[in-house]
Coordinates of C-alpha atoms in Angstrom, one line a residue:
M1 CA 19.6 137.9 64.2
S2 CA 17.9 140.9 62.5
D3 CA 14.5 139.1 62.1
L4 CA 13.9 137.8 65.6
P5 CA 10.5 136.3 66.5
H6 CA 8.0 138.2 68.5
G7 CA 9.0 138.8 72.1
W8 CA 12.7 137.9 71.5
A9 CA 15.6 140.3 72.0
E10 CA 19.2 140.4 70.9
T11 CA 21.7 140.8 73.6
T12 CA 25.2 139.7 74.6
I13 CA 26.5 136.8 76.7
G14 CA 27.8 139.3 79.2
D15 CA 24.4 140.8 79.7
V16 CA 22.8 137.4 80.7
T17 CA 25.6 135.9 82.8
E18 CA 26.9 136.6 86.3
P19 CA 30.5 137.1 87.4
F20 CA 32.5 134.3 88.9
V21 CA 35.0 134.1 91.7
S22 CA 38.8 133.6 91.2
I23 CA 41.1 132.5 94.0
D24 CA 44.7 131.7 94.4
P25 CA 45.0 128.1 95.7
T26 CA 48.7 128.5 96.5
K27 CA 47.6 130.6 99.5
E28 CA 46.2 127.5 101.1
P29 CA 49.2 125.1 100.5
N30 CA 47.8 122.1 102.4
V31 CA 44.2 122.2 101.1
E32 CA 43.2 119.7 98.5
F33 CA 41.5 121.1 95.4
R34 CA 39.7 119.5 92.5
Y35 CA 40.6 120.9 89.1
L36 CA 39.1 120.8 85.6
D37 CA 41.3 121.7 82.6
I38 CA 40.5 121.3 78.9
G39 CA 41.6 117.7 79.0
S40 CA 38.8 117.0 81.5
I41 CA 36.2 117.8 78.9
D42 CA 35.0 115.0 76.6
K43 CA 34.3 116.9 73.4
S44 CA 32.5 114.0 71.8
T45 CA 29.8 113.9 74.5
Q46 CA 30.4 117.5 75.9
T47 CA 30.5 116.1 79.4
I48 CA 33.2 116.3 82.1
G49 CA 35.3 113.3 83.2
E50 CA 37.2 112.8 86.4
P51 CA 38.8 115.9 87.8
K52 CA 42.4 116.2 88.8
T53 CA 43.3 116.8 92.4
F54 CA 46.3 118.6 93.9
L55 CA 47.3 120.4 97.1
G56 CA 47.3 124.2 97.0
R57 CA 51.1 124.4 97.0
D58 CA 51.1 122.3 93.8
A59 CA 48.4 124.2 91.9
P60 CA 49.0 125.0 88.3
S61 CA 49.3 128.8 87.6
R62 CA 46.1 128.6 85.5
A63 CA 44.0 126.9 88.2
R64 CA 42.1 130.0 89.5
R65 CA 38.4 130.0 88.6
V66 CA 35.8 128.6 91.0
I67 CA 32.9 126.9 89.3
H68 CA 29.3 126.2 90.3
E69 CA 26.8 123.5 89.3
G70 CA 25.2 124.5 86.0
D71 CA 28.0 126.8 84.9
V72 CA 28.8 126.4 81.2
L73 CA 32.5 125.9 80.5
F74 CA 33.7 127.0 77.1
S75 CA 37.3 126.5 76.1
T76 CA 38.7 129.7 74.7
V77 CA 41.6 127.8 73.0
R78 CA 40.9 126.2 69.6
T79 CA 37.2 126.9 69.9
Y80 CA 36.4 124.8 66.8
L81 CA 37.1 121.7 68.8
K82 CA 34.0 122.4 70.9
N83 CA 35.4 121.6 74.3
I84 CA 32.2 122.6 76.0
A85 CA 30.4 121.2 79.1
A86 CA 28.0 122.0 81.9
V87 CA 29.3 121.6 85.5
P88 CA 27.5 118.7 87.3
E89 CA 26.4 118.9 90.9
E90 CA 29.2 116.7 92.2
L91 CA 31.8 119.2 90.8
D92 CA 30.4 122.3 92.4
G93 CA 33.2 124.2 94.1
A94 CA 36.0 122.8 91.9
L95 CA 38.5 125.0 90.1
T96 CA 39.0 125.4 86.4
S97 CA 41.6 127.0 84.1
T98 CA 41.9 130.6 83.0
G99 CA 41.8 129.1 79.5
I100 CA 38.1 128.2 80.0
A101 CA 35.4 130.8 80.0
V102 CA 33.0 130.3 82.9
L103 CA 29.4 131.3 81.9
R104 CA 27.1 131.5 84.8
A105 CA 23.5 132.1 83.8
S106 CA 21.6 135.0 85.3
V107 CA 17.9 135.1 85.9
A108 CA 17.5 136.3 82.3
I109 CA 18.5 133.0 80.7
D110 CA 17.9 129.4 81.3
Q111 CA 21.1 127.4 82.0
R112 CA 20.3 124.8 79.4
Y113 CA 19.4 127.4 76.9
L114 CA 22.8 129.0 77.4
F115 CA 24.5 125.7 77.1
N116 CA 22.7 124.8 73.8
W117 CA 23.5 128.3 72.4
V118 CA 27.2 128.0 73.2
C119 CA 27.2 124.5 71.6
S120 CA 25.5 125.8 68.4
D121 CA 27.5 125.9 65.1
E122 CA 26.6 129.6 64.8
F123 CA 28.2 130.6 68.1
V124 CA 31.2 128.3 67.7
G125 CA 31.7 129.6 64.2
K126 CA 31.7 133.2 65.3
M127 CA 34.2 132.4 68.1
S128 CA 36.5 130.5 65.8
G129 CA 36.5 133.4 63.4
A130 CA 37.5 135.7 66.2
Q131 CA 40.5 133.7 67.2
D132 CA 44.0 135.2 67.3
G133 CA 47.2 133.3 66.9
T134 CA 48.3 130.4 64.6
L135 CA 50.1 127.9 66.8
Y136 CA 47.8 128.6 69.7
P137 CA 44.6 130.1 68.3
A138 CA 42.3 131.5 71.1
V139 CA 39.7 134.1 72.0
T140 CA 39.6 136.2 75.1
D141 CA 36.9 136.3 77.8
K142 CA 36.0 139.7 76.4
D143 CA 35.3 138.1 73.0
V144 CA 33.0 135.5 74.6
S145 CA 31.1 138.0 76.8
G146 CA 30.6 140.3 73.9
A147 CA 29.2 137.6 71.6
R148 CA 25.6 138.0 70.6
V149 CA 22.8 135.7 71.8
P150 CA 19.2 135.6 70.6
L151 CA 17.1 135.7 73.8
P152 CA 13.4 134.5 73.8
P153 CA 11.1 135.1 76.7
L154 CA 12.0 132.9 79.7
P155 CA 9.1 130.5 79.4
E156 CA 9.8 130.0 75.7
Q157 CA 13.5 129.3 76.6
R158 CA 12.3 126.4 78.8
R159 CA 10.0 125.1 76.1
I160 CA 12.9 125.2 73.6
V161 CA 15.2 123.4 76.0
A162 CA 12.6 120.7 76.7
K163 CA 12.1 120.2 72.9
V164 CA 15.8 120.2 72.2
D165 CA 16.5 117.7 75.0
G166 CA 13.8 115.4 73.7
L167 CA 15.1 115.5 70.1
T168 CA 18.8 115.1 71.0
A169 CA 17.9 112.3 73.3
R170 CA 16.6 110.5 70.2
T171 CA 19.8 111.2 68.3
A172 CA 21.8 110.0 71.3
R173 CA 20.0 106.7 71.3
A174 CA 20.5 106.4 67.6
R175 CA 24.2 107.1 68.0
K176 CA 24.4 104.5 70.7
E177 CA 22.8 101.9 68.5
L178 CA 24.9 102.9 65.5
N179 CA 28.0 102.5 67.6
R180 CA 27.1 98.9 68.1
I181 CA 27.0 98.1 64.4
P182 CA 30.8 97.8 63.8
T183 CA 31.1 95.3 66.7
L184 CA 28.1 93.3 65.4
I185 CA 29.6 93.3 61.9
A186 CA 32.9 92.0 63.2
R187 CA 31.2 89.3 65.2
Y188 CA 29.0 88.3 62.2
K189 CA 32.1 88.0 60.0
Q190 CA 33.8 85.7 62.5
R191 CA 30.6 83.6 62.7
L192 CA 30.7 83.3 58.9
L193 CA 34.3 82.2 59.0
A194 CA 33.5 79.6 61.7
L195 CA 30.7 78.2 59.6
A196 CA 33.1 78.2 56.6
F197 CA 35.7 76.0 58.3
F198 CA 33.1 73.6 59.6
G199 CA 31.9 73.2 56.0
E200 CA 28.4 74.4 56.9
I201 CA 28.6 77.6 54.8
I202 CA 28.4 75.4 51.7
G203 CA 25.8 73.0 53.1
K204 CA 28.1 70.2 54.2
R205 CA 27.7 68.4 57.5
P206 CA 30.7 67.7 59.8
S207 CA 31.4 64.0 60.3
K208 CA 32.2 62.8 63.8
G209 CA 35.7 61.4 64.2
K210 CA 37.3 63.6 61.5
T211 CA 39.5 65.5 64.0
F212 CA 43.2 66.3 64.1
D213 CA 43.7 66.5 67.9
S214 CA 41.7 67.3 71.0
G215 CA 41.5 71.0 70.1
C216 CA 40.0 70.4 66.6
W217 CA 36.4 70.0 65.6
D218 CA 34.6 67.6 63.2
I219 CA 34.8 68.4 59.5
P220 CA 33.1 66.9 56.4
D221 CA 34.1 63.4 55.3
D222 CA 35.9 64.6 52.2
W223 CA 37.9 67.2 54.1
D224 CA 41.2 66.5 55.9
W225 CA 43.0 68.0 58.8
M226 CA 46.6 68.8 57.8
R227 CA 49.6 70.5 59.4
F228 CA 50.1 74.1 58.3
V229 CA 53.5 73.2 56.8
D230 CA 51.9 70.6 54.5
V231 CA 49.7 73.2 52.8
A232 CA 51.7 76.4 52.9
E233 CA 55.3 77.6 52.8
I234 CA 56.7 80.3 54.9
A235 CA 59.2 82.1 52.7
S236 CA 62.4 83.7 54.1
N237 CA 64.3 85.9 51.8
L238 CA 66.1 88.6 53.8
V239 CA 67.2 91.7 51.9
K240 CA 69.1 94.8 52.8
P241 CA 67.1 98.0 52.4
E242 CA 69.9 100.0 50.7
T243 CA 69.9 97.5 47.8
I244 CA 66.3 98.3 46.9
P245 CA 65.7 101.9 47.9
D246 CA 62.3 102.4 46.2
L247 CA 60.7 99.1 47.1
P248 CA 57.4 99.3 48.9
H249 CA 57.6 98.1 52.5
I250 CA 54.8 96.7 54.7
A251 CA 54.7 96.6 58.5
P252 CA 52.0 95.1 60.8
D253 CA 50.6 98.6 61.3
N254 CA 49.8 98.8 57.5
I255 CA 47.2 96.0 57.9
E256 CA 43.8 96.6 59.4
A257 CA 43.2 94.0 62.1
G258 CA 40.7 91.3 61.2
T259 CA 39.7 92.7 57.8
A260 CA 42.4 91.5 55.3
R261 CA 42.6 95.1 54.2
L262 CA 45.9 96.8 53.3
L263 CA 46.3 100.4 54.7
P264 CA 48.7 103.0 53.2
Y265 CA 52.4 102.2 53.2
R266 CA 55.7 103.8 52.3
T267 CA 58.7 103.0 50.2
I268 CA 62.0 102.0 51.9
A269 CA 63.6 105.3 50.6
E270 CA 61.2 107.3 52.8
D271 CA 62.4 105.7 56.0
K272 CA 66.1 105.7 56.9
L273 CA 65.7 103.4 60.0
I274 CA 64.5 100.3 58.4
S275 CA 66.1 97.0 59.4
A276 CA 66.5 93.9 57.2
K277 CA 63.3 92.9 55.5
N278 CA 61.7 89.8 54.0
R279 CA 61.1 90.1 50.3
F280 CA 57.5 89.2 49.2
Y281 CA 56.0 88.8 45.7
P282 CA 52.5 89.1 44.2
G283 CA 50.0 86.5 45.3
Q284 CA 51.7 85.8 48.6
V285 CA 49.9 86.2 52.0
L286 CA 51.6 88.5 54.5
Y287 CA 50.9 87.5 58.1
S288 CA 51.9 89.4 61.2
K289 CA 53.3 87.1 63.8
I290 CA 53.1 89.8 66.5
R291 CA 49.9 89.7 68.6
P292 CA 48.3 86.9 66.6
Y293 CA 44.9 87.7 68.3
L294 CA 44.8 90.9 66.1
K295 CA 44.4 88.6 63.0
K296 CA 46.5 90.7 60.6
A297 CA 46.9 89.2 57.2
V298 CA 46.6 90.4 53.6
I299 CA 47.2 89.1 50.0
V300 CA 49.5 91.4 48.0
D301 CA 49.4 92.0 44.3
F302 CA 52.9 93.7 44.0
D303 CA 56.4 92.9 45.1
G304 CA 58.1 94.6 48.0
A305 CA 59.7 94.0 51.4
C306 CA 57.9 93.4 54.7
S307 CA 58.9 93.9 58.3
A308 CA 60.8 91.1 60.1
D309 CA 57.7 90.8 62.3
M310 CA 55.8 89.4 59.3
Y311 CA 55.8 86.1 57.3
P312 CA 55.4 86.0 53.5
I313 CA 53.4 82.8 53.0
S314 CA 52.9 80.9 49.7
A315 CA 50.1 78.4 49.2
R316 CA 51.2 75.0 48.0
S317 CA 49.6 73.1 45.2
G318 CA 46.0 72.4 45.9
L319 CA 45.4 75.3 48.2
N320 CA 43.5 78.5 47.2
P321 CA 45.5 81.5 48.6
R322 CA 42.3 83.3 49.5
Y323 CA 41.1 80.3 51.5
L324 CA 44.4 80.4 53.4
L325 CA 43.9 84.2 54.0
Y326 CA 40.5 83.8 55.6
W327 CA 41.8 80.9 57.7
L328 CA 44.6 83.2 59.1
I329 CA 42.1 86.0 60.1
S330 CA 39.6 83.6 61.7
D331 CA 39.0 83.3 65.5
D332 CA 39.6 79.5 65.2
F333 CA 43.1 79.9 63.9
A334 CA 43.8 82.7 66.5
Q335 CA 42.9 80.1 69.2
F336 CA 45.4 77.6 67.7
S337 CA 48.1 80.2 67.5
A338 CA 47.5 81.3 71.0
R339 CA 48.7 77.9 72.3
H340 CA 52.1 78.6 70.8
E341 CA 52.6 82.2 71.6
G342 CA 56.0 83.0 72.9
R343 CA 56.1 83.8 76.6
T344 CA 57.4 87.3 76.2
V345 CA 56.1 90.8 76.8
L346 CA 55.1 90.9 73.1
P347 CA 53.2 87.7 72.3
K348 CA 54.1 86.2 68.9
I349 CA 54.1 82.9 67.1
N350 CA 57.4 81.6 65.7
Q351 CA 57.8 79.7 62.4
K352 CA 58.1 76.3 64.0
A353 CA 54.9 76.7 66.0
L354 CA 53.0 78.1 63.0
N355 CA 54.0 75.2 60.8
A356 CA 52.7 72.8 63.4
T357 CA 49.2 74.3 63.7
P358 CA 46.3 72.3 62.3
F359 CA 44.6 73.3 59.0
P360 CA 41.2 72.1 57.7
L361 CA 41.7 71.4 54.0
P362 CA 38.7 70.8 51.7
P363 CA 38.9 69.7 48.1
L364 CA 39.9 72.6 45.8
E365 CA 36.3 73.0 44.5
D366 CA 35.0 73.3 48.0
Q367 CA 37.7 75.9 48.8
T368 CA 36.6 78.0 45.8
E369 CA 32.9 77.9 46.9
V370 CA 33.8 78.7 50.5
V371 CA 35.8 81.7 49.4
R372 CA 33.0 82.8 47.0
R373 CA 30.4 82.7 49.8
I374 CA 32.6 84.4 52.3
E375 CA 33.4 87.2 50.0
S376 CA 29.7 87.6 48.9
A377 CA 28.7 87.9 52.6
F378 CA 31.6 90.1 53.5
G379 CA 30.8 92.4 50.5
W380 CA 27.2 92.9 51.9
L381 CA 28.6 93.5 55.4
D382 CA 31.1 96.0 54.1
R383 CA 28.3 97.9 52.3
L384 CA 26.4 98.0 55.6
A385 CA 29.6 99.3 57.3
N386 CA 29.8 102.1 54.7
E387 CA 26.2 103.0 55.3
H388 CA 26.8 103.0 59.0
A389 CA 29.7 105.4 58.6
A390 CA 27.6 107.7 56.4
A391 CA 24.8 107.7 59.0
A392 CA 27.2 108.3 61.8
K393 CA 28.5 111.4 60.0
L394 CA 24.9 112.8 59.6
L395 CA 24.0 112.6 63.3
P396 CA 26.1 115.6 64.4
K397 CA 24.6 117.6 61.4
L398 CA 21.2 116.6 62.6
D399 CA 21.9 117.9 66.1
G400 CA 23.3 121.1 64.6
A401 CA 20.1 121.5 62.5
I402 CA 17.9 121.1 65.6
L403 CA 19.8 123.9 67.4
A404 CA 19.8 126.1 64.4
K405 CA 16.0 125.8 64.1
A406 CA 15.6 126.4 67.8
F407 CA 17.5 129.7 67.7
R408 CA 15.5 130.9 64.8
G409 CA 12.3 130.4 66.8
E410 CA 11.1 127.6 64.6
L411 CA 11.2 124.7 67.1
V412 CA 8.3 125.6 69.4
P413 CA 5.4 128.0 69.1
Q414 CA 5.5 131.5 70.6
D415 CA 3.0 132.4 73.3
P416 CA 1.9 136.1 73.1
N417 CA 1.2 136.0 76.9
D418 CA 4.9 135.4 77.7
E419 CA 6.8 138.4 79.1
P420 CA 9.0 139.8 76.3
A421 CA 12.7 139.2 76.8
S422 CA 13.3 142.9 76.5
A423 CA 11.3 143.5 79.7
L424 CA 13.3 140.8 81.5
L425 CA 16.6 142.3 80.4
E426 CA 15.5 145.8 81.6
R427 CA 14.9 144.4 85.1
V428 CA 18.2 142.6 85.1
A429 CA 20.0 145.8 84.1
V430 CA 18.3 147.8 86.8
E431 CA 19.2 145.2 89.4
R432 CA 22.8 145.2 88.3
A433 CA 22.9 149.0 88.4
E434 CA 21.6 149.0 91.9
R435 CA 24.2 146.5 93.0
A436 CA 26.9 148.5 91.3
A437 CA 25.7 151.7 93.1
S438 CA 25.6 150.0 96.5
P439 CA 28.2 151.6 98.8
R440 CA 29.0 148.1 100.3
T441 CA 32.3 146.7 99.1
R442 CA 33.5 143.2 99.5
K443 CA 37.1 142.2 100.2
T444 CA 38.4 139.1 98.6
N445 CA 38.7 136.3 101.1
T446 CA 40.0 133.0 99.6
K447 CA 38.8 130.8 102.5
K448 CA 35.4 132.4 102.6
D449 CA 35.0 132.1 98.8
R450 CA 35.9 128.4 99.0
A451 CA 33.5 127.8 101.8
M452 CA 30.7 129.5 99.8
V453 CA 31.2 127.4 96.7
A454 CA 31.9 124.2 98.6
K455 CA 28.4 124.4 100.2
P456 CA 26.1 125.6 97.4
V457 CA 22.6 126.6 98.2
S458 CA 20.2 123.8 97.2
T459 CA 17.1 124.5 95.1
R460 CA 15.0 123.4 98.0
T461 CA 16.6 125.9 100.3
R462 CA 16.3 128.6 97.6
L463 CA 12.6 127.9 97.3
L464 CA 12.0 128.0 101.1
D465 CA 13.9 131.3 101.4
D466 CA 12.1 132.8 98.5
C467 CA 8.6 131.8 99.6
K468 CA 8.8 134.0 102.6
E469 CA 8.4 137.0 100.2
W470 CA 5.5 135.5 98.1
P471 CA 2.2 137.4 98.0
A472 CA -0.7 135.9 100.0
S473 CA -2.5 135.2 96.8
G474 CA 0.3 132.8 95.7
L475 CA 2.3 132.4 92.5
T476 CA 2.1 130.3 89.4
Y477 CA 4.8 127.8 88.7
E478 CA 6.2 130.1 86.0
D479 CA 6.4 133.0 88.4
V480 CA 8.3 130.9 90.9
A481 CA 10.7 129.6 88.2
K482 CA 11.5 133.2 87.2
R483 CA 12.2 134.2 90.8
V484 CA 14.3 131.1 91.7
A485 CA 16.2 130.9 88.4
R486 CA 17.3 127.3 88.6
P487 CA 17.0 124.5 86.1
Y488 CA 13.5 123.3 85.3
D489 CA 14.1 119.8 86.5
D490 CA 15.6 120.9 89.7
I491 CA 12.7 123.2 90.5
R492 CA 10.2 120.5 89.7
E493 CA 11.9 117.9 91.9
A494 CA 12.4 120.3 94.8
L495 CA 8.7 121.4 94.7
F496 CA 7.5 117.8 94.5
E497 CA 9.6 117.0 97.6
L498 CA 8.4 120.1 99.5
L499 CA 4.7 119.4 98.7
S500 CA 5.2 115.8 99.9
D501 CA 6.7 116.7 103.3
A502 CA 4.8 115.6 106.4
K503 CA 4.4 119.3 107.3
P504 CA 4.7 121.1 104.0
Q505 CA 5.9 124.7 104.0
I506 CA 4.6 125.2 100.5
V507 CA 1.2 124.0 99.3
Q508 CA -0.9 124.1 96.2
A509 CA -4.2 125.9 96.1
F510 CA -6.9 126.8 93.5
D511 CA -7.3 130.5 92.8
P512 CA -11.0 131.0 91.9
D513 CA -10.4 134.5 90.5
R514 CA -7.8 133.4 88.0
E515 CA -9.1 129.8 87.8
I516 CA -5.6 128.4 88.0
I517 CA -3.5 126.3 90.5
V518 CA -1.0 128.4 92.5
L519 CA 1.7 127.8 95.0
R520 CA 1.5 129.4 98.4
R521 CA 3.2 129.5 101.8
A522 CA 1.6 127.1 104.2
A523 CA -0.3 128.7 107.0
A524 CA 1.8 129.1 110.2

């Protein structure tokens, strides 16, 4: 921060934030409170979910801090997780944990600028480096308030916030679209499998009347509907784990649903609680009979033992094992298996029901071509999935780069007419000193504090109260924004509403001397 742009100043979080109120909810045992803890913050979107509620008598010991709309909440525990969020209007007056730093912007700093700085990699990195503890690494409120912040002039802060919001909105849209890609890929794969088992993927047309039962569809003339047992054999060779201690073992959880991919697995020797297993051999298909709708199947190229919840299946003569595999992970087969699922808490298909399911059997050469085209298309889709994963990883880096550029003063141009941040900080310091020197003291009153935060002063009310002290010549929008110290969008909407009133108390006027539009109190 040594080379700050013109008009910027280096200060601390404590110098640009206001104190918050702490209360003891147990003193009001029958009052219902809303409460936000670390679990209430969605770190992926940095927003707040549903708050918890409790009566004062049941309040957690850490539920003490009263929060306002616009406050920035920063978890002081495991700061690298970036549990950060701004308080929305509907949660004004709620409580939060003493494990969360409440950062309330003063007139010296824009709320959104403060939020973006706290979210930046630079700030989070410094906080993470200051953590104490190993099992429960955390920083203190003092660490947070003492952290440095680069402070531009207030108008430039707002320009930065507007630019950051615009750019991150684009990355948010990109993230939303990217998040749709895995679902689209899965759907496209299932559509390819459907075309494969109609024969259309290899250019053949289904022939009417070539059906197995009412639930089957038409297939090409030279294809046949068979029973599963006629084309494949479900092997059953139970083994005791202690007789083969180093044999690899596969469970349903070791297969990625709907992809025919094998995930990492262990040997029997690594797990002492393994029950009897089915032995399998290279070239067999392992199929999970539990929750058939998950479509878990894989071909293995080694021998081992699988869970009793799985079937080792061998293709009979005339059946390509890979054609069998793709049939088992298709939506069409899942629909057939669903008819025979056991009526239990855990749906599954038994061996008798599996053997009775229909199977569309093409000539061997057609099976080979179907498999080739499926795997060619799947290969392209898998490459697309890898590109999606790489792009998804880059988006957070892009957001971080935007913030880094913003806090170097490189995102928006500087305006030499802006009041320097140092002058604003001096005014804030003087006002604080005057408040500190005031002889008035204030006793803590839990009920009064709750009433104050439960009914926050709206931006409209703040404007109406403040306009009583405006000079007769009027103020520019920037001057009003400095005095009111509310978010840019809130001030804009409140002013638009006030100017649109039937009897407006604030009006716009043209100042001929300065040749600008100003805001004035309406004539009495």
